[in-house]
PDB file of C-alpha atoms in Angstrom:
ATOM      1  CA  MET X   1     -45.933  80.228 198.665  1.00 46.00           C
ATOM      2  CA  LYS X   2     -43.281  78.050 197.027  1.00 49.00           C
ATOM      3  CA  LEU X   3     -44.162  76.265 193.741  1.00 46.00           C
ATOM      4  CA  PRO X   4     -43.107  72.663 193.500  1.00 50.00           C
ATOM      5  CA  LEU X   5     -40.005  72.176 191.052  1.00 44.00           C
ATOM      6  CA  ARG X   6     -41.905  70.402 188.504  1.00 43.00           C
ATOM      7  CA  LEU X   7     -44.344  73.475 188.229  1.00 40.00           C
ATOM      8  CA  SER X   8     -41.398  75.723 188.100  1.00 40.00           C
ATOM      9  CA  LEU X   9     -39.617  73.773 185.421  1.00 38.00           C
ATOM     10  CA  MET X  10     -43.002  74.004 183.203  1.00 44.00           C
ATOM     11  CA  ALA X  11     -43.229  77.482 183.900  1.00 42.00           C
ATOM     12  CA  LEU X  12     -39.515  77.988 182.579  1.00 39.00           C
ATOM     13  CA  LEU X  13     -40.017  76.041 179.752  1.00 38.00           C
ATOM     14  CA  CYS X  14     -43.184  78.003 178.671  1.00 39.00           C
ATOM     15  CA  LEU X  15     -41.315  81.103 178.999  1.00 37.00           C
ATOM     16  CA  LEU X  16     -38.542  79.835 176.863  1.00 37.00           C
ATOM     17  CA  ILE X  17     -40.823  78.657 173.973  1.00 40.00           C
ATOM     18  CA  ILE X  18     -42.744  81.984 174.162  1.00 38.00           C
ATOM     19  CA  SER X  19     -39.562  84.226 173.994  1.00 39.00           C
ATOM     20  CA  SER X  20     -37.970  82.164 171.277  1.00 39.00           C
ATOM     21  CA  CYS X  21     -41.172  82.616 168.729  1.00 44.00           C
ATOM     22  CA  LYS X  22     -39.822  84.665 165.577  1.00 48.00           C
ATOM     23  CA  LYS X  23     -41.072  88.102 165.656  1.00 53.00           C
ATOM     24  CA  GLU X  24     -42.142  89.785 162.436  1.00 60.00           C
ATOM     25  CA  THR X  25     -39.696  92.053 160.691  1.00 61.00           C
ATOM     26  CA  PRO X  26     -40.802  95.615 160.276  1.00 66.00           C
ATOM     27  CA  VAL X  27     -41.247  96.767 156.761  1.00 71.00           C
ATOM     28  CA  PRO X  28     -40.623 100.745 156.521  1.00 62.00           C
ATOM     29  CA  GLU X  29     -42.762 102.512 154.125  1.00 73.00           C
ATOM     30  CA  LYS X  30     -40.055 103.565 151.721  1.00 76.00           C
ATOM     31  CA  ASP X  31     -38.579 102.047 148.530  1.00 83.00           C
ATOM     32  CA  ILE X  32     -36.527  99.279 150.006  1.00 87.00           C
ATOM     33  CA  PHE X  33     -35.427  95.544 149.288  1.00 89.00           C
ATOM     34  CA  THR X  34     -32.994  93.976 151.751  1.00 91.00           C
ATOM     35  CA  VAL X  35     -32.010  90.724 153.096  1.00 91.00           C
ATOM     36  CA  ASN X  36     -29.656  89.107 155.343  1.00 91.00           C
ATOM     37  CA  ILE X  37     -27.789  86.459 153.622  1.00 89.00           C
ATOM     38  CA  ASP X  38     -25.519  84.094 155.619  1.00 89.00           C
ATOM     39  CA  GLY X  39     -24.873  86.971 158.358  1.00 90.00           C
ATOM     40  CA  ASN X  40     -24.390  89.813 155.664  1.00 89.00           C
ATOM     41  CA  LEU X  41     -27.098  92.487 154.988  1.00 91.00           C
ATOM     42  CA  GLU X  42     -27.439  92.833 151.331  1.00 89.00           C
ATOM     43  CA  ASN X  43     -29.432  95.968 149.670  1.00 90.00           C
ATOM     44  CA  PHE X  44     -30.814  95.447 146.095  1.00 89.00           C
ATOM     45  CA  THR X  45     -30.979  98.812 144.446  1.00 84.00           C
ATOM     46  CA  TYR X  46     -32.522  97.853 141.305  1.00 78.00           C
ATOM     47  CA  ASN X  47     -35.498  96.073 142.123  1.00 78.00           C
ATOM     48  CA  PHE X  48     -39.112  95.758 140.764  1.00 74.00           C
ATOM     49  CA  VAL X  49     -42.432  93.464 140.936  1.00 77.00           C
ATOM     50  CA  VAL X  50     -44.145  92.573 137.969  1.00 72.00           C
ATOM     51  CA  ASN X  51     -47.973  92.589 138.883  1.00 64.00           C
ATOM     52  CA  SER X  52     -49.943  89.614 138.648  1.00 59.00           C
ATOM     53  CA  ASN X  53     -52.364  91.156 135.971  1.00 56.00           C
ATOM     54  CA  PHE X  54     -49.811  90.753 133.528  1.00 54.00           C
ATOM     55  CA  MET X  55     -48.311  87.556 134.074  1.00 59.00           C
ATOM     56  CA  THR X  56     -49.883  84.096 134.326  1.00 57.00           C
ATOM     57  CA  SER X  57     -48.953  80.363 135.096  1.00 55.00           C
ATOM     58  CA  SER X  58     -50.553  77.018 134.423  1.00 59.00           C
ATOM     59  CA  SER X  59     -51.765  77.587 138.124  1.00 58.00           C
ATOM     60  CA  GLY X  60     -53.124  81.059 137.789  1.00 69.00           C
ATOM     61  CA  LYS X  61     -51.986  84.614 138.367  1.00 80.00           C
ATOM     62  CA  MET X  62     -48.273  85.088 139.084  1.00 83.00           C
ATOM     63  CA  MET X  63     -46.267  87.672 140.967  1.00 86.00           C
ATOM     64  CA  ARG X  64     -42.683  88.405 140.275  1.00 87.00           C
ATOM     65  CA  ILE X  65     -40.273  89.926 142.516  1.00 89.00           C
ATOM     66  CA  VAL X  66     -36.859  90.720 141.449  1.00 89.00           C
ATOM     67  CA  GLY X  67     -33.927  92.504 143.075  1.00 88.00           C
ATOM     68  CA  ASP X  68     -30.632  93.299 141.648  1.00 88.00           C
ATOM     69  CA  GLY X  69     -27.693  94.661 143.681  1.00 86.00           C
ATOM     70  CA  PRO X  70     -23.935  95.184 143.098  1.00 84.00           C
ATOM     71  CA  VAL X  71     -22.841  91.738 144.374  1.00 83.00           C
ATOM     72  CA  SER X  72     -25.870  89.589 144.058  1.00 88.00           C
ATOM     73  CA  MET X  73     -29.534  89.106 142.662  1.00 90.00           C
ATOM     74  CA  ILE X  74     -32.852  87.529 143.739  1.00 91.00           C
ATOM     75  CA  ASN X  75     -35.566  86.294 141.503  1.00 89.00           C
ATOM     76  CA  ILE X  76     -38.715  85.328 143.412  1.00 89.00           C
ATOM     77  CA  ASN X  77     -41.942  84.136 141.551  1.00 88.00           C
ATOM     78  CA  ILE X  78     -45.142  83.386 143.365  1.00 88.00           C
ATOM     79  CA  ASN X  79     -47.422  81.112 141.518  1.00 82.00           C
ATOM     80  CA  ASP X  80     -51.076  80.853 141.943  1.00 82.00           C
ATOM     81  CA  TYR X  81     -50.841  84.561 143.389  1.00 86.00           C
ATOM     82  CA  ASN X  82     -54.147  85.625 145.563  1.00 86.00           C
ATOM     83  CA  GLY X  83     -52.769  88.855 147.114  1.00 88.00           C
ATOM     84  CA  VAL X  84     -52.203  89.260 150.766  1.00 93.00           C
ATOM     85  CA  GLY X  85     -51.114  86.143 152.498  1.00 93.00           C
ATOM     86  CA  GLU X  86     -48.065  83.733 152.874  1.00 93.00           C
ATOM     87  CA  TYR X  87     -46.621  81.488 150.033  1.00 92.00           C
ATOM     88  CA  PHE X  88     -44.406  78.535 150.761  1.00 90.00           C
ATOM     89  CA  LEU X  89     -41.526  77.125 148.670  1.00 85.00           C
ATOM     90  CA  SER X  90     -42.051  73.893 150.447  1.00 77.00           C
ATOM     91  CA  ASP X  91     -45.797  73.608 149.348  1.00 67.00           C
ATOM     92  CA  ASN X  92     -46.505  70.526 147.031  1.00 66.00           C
ATOM     93  CA  ARG X  93     -47.920  72.829 144.467  1.00 64.00           C
ATOM     94  CA  ARG X  94     -44.661  74.837 144.493  1.00 66.00           C
ATOM     95  CA  GLN X  95     -46.120  78.323 145.284  1.00 80.00           C
ATOM     96  CA  VAL X  96     -42.966  79.883 145.282  1.00 85.00           C
ATOM     97  CA  VAL X  97     -39.788  79.167 142.810  1.00 85.00           C
ATOM     98  CA  GLY X  98     -36.795  81.433 142.420  1.00 86.00           C
ATOM     99  CA  ALA X  99     -32.942  81.746 142.485  1.00 88.00           C
ATOM    100  CA  TYR X 100     -30.312  83.654 144.361  1.00 88.00           C
ATOM    101  CA  GLY X 101     -27.210  84.253 142.423  1.00 88.00           C
ATOM    102  CA  LYS X 102     -23.663  86.031 143.466  1.00 84.00           C
ATOM    103  CA  LYS X 103     -22.241  87.959 140.403  1.00 80.00           C
ATOM    104  CA  ALA X 104     -18.613  87.334 139.171  1.00 71.00           C
ATOM    105  CA  LEU X 105     -16.498  90.070 140.598  1.00 69.00           C
ATOM    106  CA  GLY X 106     -12.986  90.251 138.978  1.00 64.00           C
ATOM    107  CA  SER X 107     -11.634  86.341 138.537  1.00 58.00           C
ATOM    108  CA  GLN X 108     -14.314  85.020 140.832  1.00 67.00           C
ATOM    109  CA  LYS X 109     -17.022  82.752 139.219  1.00 74.00           C
ATOM    110  CA  GLU X 110     -20.694  83.529 139.406  1.00 79.00           C
ATOM    111  CA  GLU X 111     -22.572  81.178 141.851  1.00 85.00           C
ATOM    112  CA  ASN X 112     -26.073  80.443 141.274  1.00 89.00           C
ATOM    113  CA  TYR X 113     -28.570  78.976 143.780  1.00 90.00           C
ATOM    114  CA  VAL X 114     -32.130  77.577 143.667  1.00 90.00           C
ATOM    115  CA  LEU X 115     -34.483  78.352 146.454  1.00 88.00           C
ATOM    116  CA  ILE X 116     -35.403  75.010 148.124  1.00 89.00           C
ATOM    117  CA  ASP X 117     -37.244  76.039 151.449  1.00 90.00           C
ATOM    118  CA  GLY X 118     -38.855  79.295 152.973  1.00 92.00           C
ATOM    119  CA  SER X 119     -41.786  81.439 152.212  1.00 92.00           C
ATOM    120  CA  VAL X 120     -42.961  84.896 151.077  1.00 93.00           C
ATOM    121  CA  LYS X 121     -45.497  86.870 153.166  1.00 95.00           C
ATOM    122  CA  ILE X 122     -47.281  89.513 151.144  1.00 93.00           C
ATOM    123  CA  LEU X 123     -48.465  92.014 153.791  1.00 95.00           C
ATOM    124  CA  SER X 124     -50.224  94.708 151.703  1.00 93.00           C
ATOM    125  CA  VAL X 125     -50.956  95.272 148.166  1.00 90.00           C
ATOM    126  CA  THR X 126     -52.217  98.602 146.891  1.00 88.00           C
ATOM    127  CA  GLU X 127     -52.799  99.689 143.069  1.00 84.00           C
ATOM    128  CA  ASP X 128     -49.235 100.450 142.800  1.00 84.00           C
ATOM    129  CA  ARG X 129     -47.228  99.177 145.842  1.00 88.00           C
ATOM    130  CA  ILE X 130     -46.653  95.853 147.257  1.00 90.00           C
ATOM    131  CA  LYS X 131     -45.151  95.224 150.954  1.00 93.00           C
ATOM    132  CA  GLY X 132     -43.711  91.893 152.159  1.00 94.00           C
ATOM    133  CA  THR X 133     -41.098  89.860 154.009  1.00 95.00           C
ATOM    134  CA  PHE X 134     -39.489  86.515 153.050  1.00 93.00           C
ATOM    135  CA  TYR X 135     -36.605  84.010 154.052  1.00 92.00           C
ATOM    136  CA  PHE X 136     -35.417  81.172 152.163  1.00 92.00           C
ATOM    137  CA  ILE X 137     -32.715  78.349 152.249  1.00 92.00           C
ATOM    138  CA  ALA X 138     -31.178  77.797 148.518  1.00 91.00           C
ATOM    139  CA  THR X 139     -28.547  75.466 147.203  1.00 91.00           C
ATOM    140  CA  ASP X 140     -26.233  75.401 144.345  1.00 90.00           C
ATOM    141  CA  TYR X 141     -25.524  72.207 142.121  1.00 87.00           C
ATOM    142  CA  GLY X 142     -22.863  71.219 144.482  1.00 88.00           C
ATOM    143  CA  GLY X 143     -24.957  71.139 147.582  1.00 89.00           C
ATOM    144  CA  ALA X 144     -23.630  74.535 149.082  1.00 90.00           C
ATOM    145  CA  ILE X 145     -26.143  76.168 151.183  1.00 92.00           C
ATOM    146  CA  LYS X 146     -27.279  79.710 151.608  1.00 90.00           C
ATOM    147  CA  LYS X 147     -29.535  81.010 154.399  1.00 92.00           C
ATOM    148  CA  THR X 148     -31.485  84.173 154.337  1.00 87.00           C
ATOM    149  CA  ILE X 149     -33.414  85.787 157.028  1.00 87.00           C
ATOM    150  CA  ASP X 150     -35.089  89.149 157.429  1.00 89.00           C
ATOM    151  CA  GLY X 151     -35.909  89.619 153.739  1.00 92.00           C
ATOM    152  CA  ILE X 152     -37.884  92.807 153.398  1.00 93.00           C
ATOM    153  CA  PHE X 153     -39.472  94.718 150.477  1.00 92.00           C
ATOM    154  CA  TYR X 154     -41.825  97.795 149.869  1.00 91.00           C
ATOM    155  CA  LEU X 155     -41.907  98.271 146.112  1.00 89.00           C
ATOM    156  CA  ARG X 156     -43.713  99.844 143.212  1.00 84.00           C
ATOM    157  CA  LEU X 157     -45.948  97.556 140.991  1.00 82.00           C
ATOM    158  CA  THR X 158     -44.661  97.391 137.436  1.00 74.00           C
ATOM    159  CA  LYS X 159     -47.459  98.184 134.993  1.00 63.00           C
TER     160      LYS X 159
END
């Protein structure tokens, strides 16, 4: 039995849409903080998360996630933190704010970017650990753009 051309095209379109959906990046159960920035994988060797029990913002509890590596750093603050869930940079309440920076190496100047879009997804939180993923777009004052994908972290909560 032959399908009409129109039905075949619709089936192909549905298949393309389904196959293009972003799959969740797996997070290993070990200390890790990595991100792909403009196609380059960066590992942040010195990293920490400041537990929301010790920080507050005008909107409630705040979680601070910091990664510092040999070449760059990331600082992400989640305002109105409520545990497991997704927090957005584009939200009107600005649930997430942060910065990305490239360190000065030799005679090169330091680069600083402000996060303008993206999200942080907290996958699990225990008494002493937090696990999640993130992506963002950041811009510097001159309009240069940095894009991150596949950001993952599994870190000890600082007490």
